[in-house]
C-alpha cells in the first residue's frame, strides 16, 4: 500500500512539471510580407523661395537686351506724345508759349534727319497772342514755313513778316477749337499705340520665343504698360480741357 502511494505521488509530480514547461512550436520560413515595414522621414519642402511665373525675371541675356531695347523705343514714342499733348494743353488753356511749336520738325535738303525748330530759329511771344519765329539762316525760311504747314497743328497759320521772320497769330480757344485739338491728339495716340505694338512684334520675331514662355509674358506686360501710359496722357488732356465727356 505504501509503495502504491509513492508511485502515484511520483507520477503526479512528473505531470505537473511537464505542464509548467513552455511548449516550443517550430516556425516555418519567414515570408517577405512578414518583415517589419519601416517608414522614411519625409522632409517638407519649403515654397518660400519659389517665384511665381508672373514674377520670374528674364534670364536669357539676349532676351534681356532685346527687352531693354524695346522698352527704350516704346518709352521714346510715349515721351514724344507726352510733349505734344503738353503743347496742346497749353493752347487749349489759352496760354501762348513757344512750346506750342515743339511738335514741329523741319526737314532740310542737305540733312538726313529732321531738325527741331529751336535748332534753326528762335521763337518768341508778342502781345501775348502772337508767336514770332526768327530763322537764323534766310535759306531755311521756306523749309521752316513748309514744316509749320506740314505739322497740321490746328489754327497754326504762318505769315511771313520779313526776310527771316514768320509770325503766327494764335486765336483765343473756343469749345470747338479745344475739341479739334483733343480729337487730333486722339488720332495721334492711335499712331503711338501702333508704334508700340510694332516694336513688340519686331522683338518677338527676332527672339522667336517659345509659347507660354516668361519672355512672351514680360514683353506683353511691357507693351501693356506703355499703352496704359498713352491712355493716361489722353485722359489727362481731356480733363485739362474740360472735355472728359467728349469723344
Short mmCIF file of C-alpha atoms in Angstrom, two decimals:
data_model
loop_
_atom_site.label_atom_id
_atom_site.label_comp_id
_atom_site.label_asym_id
_atom_site.label_seq_id
_atom_site.Cartn_x
_atom_site.Cartn_y
_atom_site.Cartn_z
CA UNK A 1 0.00 0.00 0.00
CA UNK A 2 2.80 2.32 0.88
CA UNK A 3 4.56 1.55 -2.41
CA UNK A 4 1.37 2.32 -4.38
CA UNK A 5 1.05 5.78 -2.81
CA UNK A 6 4.67 6.64 -3.56
CA UNK A 7 4.21 5.61 -7.19
CA UNK A 8 1.10 7.81 -7.57
CA UNK A 9 2.90 10.80 -5.99
CA UNK A 10 5.85 10.41 -8.33
CA UNK A 11 3.54 10.25 -11.36
CA UNK A 12 1.66 13.42 -10.32
CA UNK A 13 4.90 15.41 -9.83
CA UNK A 14 6.14 14.49 -13.29
CA UNK A 15 2.80 15.55 -14.86
CA UNK A 16 2.85 18.99 -13.21
CA UNK A 17 6.46 19.53 -14.29
CA UNK A 18 5.54 18.82 -17.93
CA UNK A 19 2.59 21.24 -17.78
CA UNK A 20 4.73 24.07 -16.37
CA UNK A 21 7.29 23.92 -19.21
CA UNK A 22 6.72 26.25 -22.25
CA UNK A 23 5.72 24.50 -25.42
CA UNK A 24 8.07 25.21 -28.30
CA UNK A 25 6.27 25.45 -31.69
CA UNK A 26 8.51 25.11 -34.71
CA UNK A 27 8.32 28.17 -37.04
CA UNK A 28 8.16 27.93 -40.82
CA UNK A 29 10.19 30.05 -43.21
CA UNK A 30 9.62 33.87 -42.91
CA UNK A 31 7.65 35.33 -45.79
CA UNK A 32 8.63 38.69 -47.32
CA UNK A 33 5.40 40.25 -46.16
CA UNK A 34 6.16 39.32 -42.54
CA UNK A 35 9.10 41.71 -42.40
CA UNK A 36 8.61 44.83 -40.32
CA UNK A 37 7.88 47.83 -42.55
CA UNK A 38 9.88 50.95 -41.97
CA UNK A 39 8.70 54.48 -42.88
CA UNK A 40 11.10 57.07 -44.32
CA UNK A 41 11.12 60.51 -42.77
CA UNK A 42 9.71 62.83 -45.45
CA UNK A 43 11.16 66.34 -45.43
CA UNK A 44 8.67 69.11 -46.15
CA UNK A 45 9.98 71.28 -48.99
CA UNK A 46 9.61 74.98 -48.34
CA UNK A 47 7.89 77.08 -51.04
CA UNK A 48 9.17 80.35 -49.65
CA UNK A 49 11.96 80.54 -52.22
CA UNK A 50 9.73 79.75 -55.20
CA UNK A 51 8.89 82.66 -57.53
CA UNK A 52 5.52 82.78 -59.30
CA UNK A 53 5.71 82.53 -63.07
CA UNK A 54 4.40 86.08 -63.48
CA UNK A 55 7.29 87.48 -61.41
CA UNK A 56 10.18 85.48 -62.76
CA UNK A 57 12.82 87.66 -64.41
CA UNK A 58 14.10 87.04 -67.91
CA UNK A 59 17.28 85.00 -67.52
CA UNK A 60 18.44 84.83 -71.13
CA UNK A 61 20.95 87.62 -71.82
CA UNK A 62 19.82 88.10 -75.40
CA UNK A 63 16.17 88.35 -74.35
CA UNK A 64 17.06 90.85 -71.62
CA UNK A 65 18.91 93.03 -74.12
CA UNK A 66 16.00 92.88 -76.56
CA UNK A 67 13.56 93.71 -73.74
CA UNK A 68 15.61 96.77 -72.75
CA UNK A 69 15.83 97.92 -76.37
CA UNK A 70 12.07 97.56 -76.84
CA UNK A 71 11.43 99.43 -73.59
CA UNK A 72 13.64 102.30 -74.77
CA UNK A 73 11.86 102.59 -78.14
CA UNK A 74 8.40 102.42 -76.59
CA UNK A 75 9.33 104.99 -73.94
CA UNK A 76 10.65 107.36 -76.63
CA UNK A 77 7.35 107.18 -78.51
CA UNK A 78 5.38 107.87 -75.32
CA UNK A 79 7.67 110.78 -74.36
CA UNK A 80 7.22 112.35 -77.79
CA UNK A 81 3.44 112.05 -77.49
CA UNK A 82 3.50 113.49 -73.96
CA UNK A 83 5.38 116.58 -75.18
CA UNK A 84 2.89 117.08 -78.00
CA UNK A 85 -0.06 116.79 -75.63
CA UNK A 86 1.57 119.28 -73.25
CA UNK A 87 1.71 121.78 -76.12
CA UNK A 88 -1.92 121.03 -76.99
CA UNK A 89 -2.94 121.58 -73.37
CA UNK A 90 -1.10 124.91 -73.35
CA UNK A 91 -3.02 126.07 -76.39
CA UNK A 92 -6.34 124.74 -75.11
CA UNK A 93 -5.99 126.72 -71.88
CA UNK A 94 -5.27 129.94 -73.80
CA UNK A 95 -1.60 130.30 -72.85
CA UNK A 96 0.62 131.27 -75.79
CA UNK A 97 4.16 129.96 -75.36
CA UNK A 98 6.91 128.77 -77.73
CA UNK A 99 6.13 125.23 -76.52
CA UNK A 100 3.11 125.29 -78.83
CA UNK A 101 5.51 124.67 -81.72
CA UNK A 102 7.50 121.88 -80.05
CA UNK A 103 5.99 119.18 -82.31
CA UNK A 104 7.26 120.90 -85.46
CA UNK A 105 10.09 119.10 -87.26
CA UNK A 106 11.95 120.69 -90.16
CA UNK A 107 13.42 118.61 -92.99
CA UNK A 108 16.41 120.25 -94.67
CA UNK A 109 17.55 119.11 -98.12
CA UNK A 110 21.18 118.66 -97.05
CA UNK A 111 20.36 116.72 -93.84
CA UNK A 112 19.31 113.12 -93.29
CA UNK A 113 17.42 113.92 -90.11
CA UNK A 114 14.57 116.17 -89.13
CA UNK A 115 15.55 119.19 -87.05
CA UNK A 116 13.70 120.73 -84.13
CA UNK A 117 12.52 124.27 -84.72
CA UNK A 118 14.73 125.65 -81.94
CA UNK A 119 17.79 124.31 -83.78
CA UNK A 120 17.09 126.62 -86.72
CA UNK A 121 15.34 129.62 -85.16
CA UNK A 122 14.27 131.43 -82.02
CA UNK A 123 10.61 131.55 -81.03
CA UNK A 124 9.16 134.43 -79.03
CA UNK A 125 5.77 135.81 -77.99
CA UNK A 126 4.45 139.28 -78.86
CA UNK A 127 1.42 140.88 -77.20
CA UNK A 128 0.60 137.58 -75.51
CA UNK A 129 -1.16 136.26 -78.60
CA UNK A 130 1.36 136.11 -81.46
CA UNK A 131 4.34 133.81 -81.98
CA UNK A 132 7.37 135.27 -83.73
CA UNK A 133 9.83 132.88 -85.38
CA UNK A 134 13.21 134.33 -86.33
CA UNK A 135 15.20 131.95 -88.55
CA UNK A 136 18.98 132.02 -88.30
CA UNK A 137 19.64 131.30 -91.97
CA UNK A 138 17.46 133.00 -94.56
CA UNK A 139 17.80 129.98 -96.85
CA UNK A 140 15.88 127.89 -94.31
CA UNK A 141 12.84 130.17 -94.11
CA UNK A 142 10.90 128.27 -96.78
CA UNK A 143 11.73 124.93 -95.12
CA UNK A 144 10.51 126.20 -91.73
CA UNK A 145 7.34 127.57 -93.29
CA UNK A 146 6.67 124.24 -95.01
CA UNK A 147 7.25 122.36 -91.74
CA UNK A 148 4.71 124.59 -89.97
CA UNK A 149 2.06 123.71 -92.55
CA UNK A 150 3.00 120.02 -92.58
CA UNK A 151 2.70 119.80 -88.78
CA UNK A 152 -1.08 120.23 -89.20
CA UNK A 153 -1.34 121.89 -85.81
CA UNK A 154 -4.86 123.33 -85.52
CA UNK A 155 -5.13 127.10 -86.07
CA UNK A 156 -1.41 127.43 -86.87
CA UNK A 157 -1.27 129.67 -89.95
CA UNK A 158 2.22 131.07 -90.59
CA UNK A 159 2.57 134.55 -92.07
CA UNK A 160 5.85 135.85 -93.43
CA UNK A 161 6.78 139.05 -91.55
CA UNK A 162 10.14 139.83 -93.19
CA UNK A 163 13.03 138.00 -94.87
CA UNK A 164 13.84 135.96 -91.75
CA UNK A 165 10.76 136.28 -89.56
CA UNK A 166 7.47 134.38 -89.53
CA UNK A 167 4.57 135.39 -87.30
CA UNK A 168 1.70 133.18 -86.18
CA UNK A 169 -1.37 134.81 -84.59
CA UNK A 170 -2.91 132.45 -82.02
CA UNK A 171 -6.69 132.84 -81.68
CA UNK A 172 -8.32 132.50 -78.28
CA UNK A 173 -9.50 128.95 -77.63
CA UNK A 174 -13.14 128.02 -78.01
CA UNK A 175 -15.01 124.84 -77.17
CA UNK A 176 -14.90 123.84 -80.83
CA UNK A 177 -11.18 124.52 -81.16
CA UNK A 178 -10.45 122.56 -77.98
CA UNK A 179 -12.49 119.66 -79.29
CA UNK A 180 -10.49 119.78 -82.51
CA UNK A 181 -7.23 119.76 -80.53
CA UNK A 182 -8.29 116.79 -78.41
CA UNK A 183 -9.60 114.91 -81.45
CA UNK A 184 -6.27 115.42 -83.22
CA UNK A 185 -4.45 114.21 -80.10
CA UNK A 186 -6.71 111.14 -80.05
CA UNK A 187 -5.75 110.26 -83.61
CA UNK A 188 -2.13 110.80 -82.72
CA UNK A 189 -2.48 108.48 -79.73
CA UNK A 190 -3.60 105.69 -82.06
CA UNK A 191 -0.45 106.18 -84.12
CA UNK A 192 1.65 105.89 -80.96
CA UNK A 193 -0.13 102.69 -79.92
CA UNK A 194 0.57 101.24 -83.36
CA UNK A 195 4.25 102.15 -83.00
CA UNK A 196 4.40 100.41 -79.62
CA UNK A 197 2.76 97.25 -80.97
CA UNK A 198 5.13 97.21 -83.95
CA UNK A 199 8.11 97.35 -81.59
CA UNK A 200 6.54 94.48 -79.62
CA UNK A 201 6.03 92.30 -82.69
CA UNK A 202 9.51 93.03 -84.04
CA UNK A 203 11.08 91.98 -80.73
CA UNK A 204 9.11 88.72 -80.63
CA UNK A 205 10.06 87.97 -84.22
CA UNK A 206 13.75 88.46 -83.53
CA UNK A 207 13.63 86.41 -80.32
CA UNK A 208 11.46 83.54 -81.63
CA UNK A 209 10.41 82.74 -78.05
CA UNK A 210 8.51 79.62 -77.05
CA UNK A 211 4.79 79.69 -76.41
CA UNK A 212 3.86 80.47 -72.78
CA UNK A 213 7.48 81.43 -72.04
CA UNK A 214 8.40 84.07 -69.47
CA UNK A 215 9.83 86.18 -72.30
CA UNK A 216 6.47 86.40 -74.07
CA UNK A 217 4.79 87.33 -70.82
CA UNK A 218 7.32 90.05 -70.00
CA UNK A 219 7.16 91.60 -73.47
CA UNK A 220 3.37 91.67 -73.28
CA UNK A 221 3.47 93.35 -69.87
CA UNK A 222 5.91 95.92 -71.24
CA UNK A 223 3.60 96.70 -74.16
CA UNK A 224 0.53 96.94 -71.92
CA UNK A 225 2.35 99.31 -69.56
CA UNK A 226 3.35 101.77 -72.28
CA UNK A 227 -0.09 101.70 -73.92
CA UNK A 228 -1.60 102.41 -70.50
CA UNK A 229 0.66 105.47 -70.28
CA UNK A 230 -0.69 106.71 -73.61
CA UNK A 231 -4.27 106.23 -72.36
CA UNK A 232 -3.40 108.16 -69.20
CA UNK A 233 -1.98 111.09 -71.20
CA UNK A 234 -5.14 111.32 -73.32
CA UNK A 235 -7.34 111.18 -70.21
CA UNK A 236 -5.26 113.95 -68.61
CA UNK A 237 -5.60 116.13 -71.70
CA UNK A 238 -9.39 115.70 -71.73
CA UNK A 239 -9.54 116.60 -68.06
CA UNK A 240 -7.38 119.70 -68.54
CA UNK A 241 -9.57 120.93 -71.40
CA UNK A 242 -12.85 120.06 -69.65
CA UNK A 243 -13.72 117.55 -72.36
CA UNK A 244 -14.00 114.40 -70.26
CA UNK A 245 -17.44 113.65 -71.65
CA UNK A 246 -16.48 114.39 -75.24
CA UNK A 247 -15.02 111.96 -77.73
#
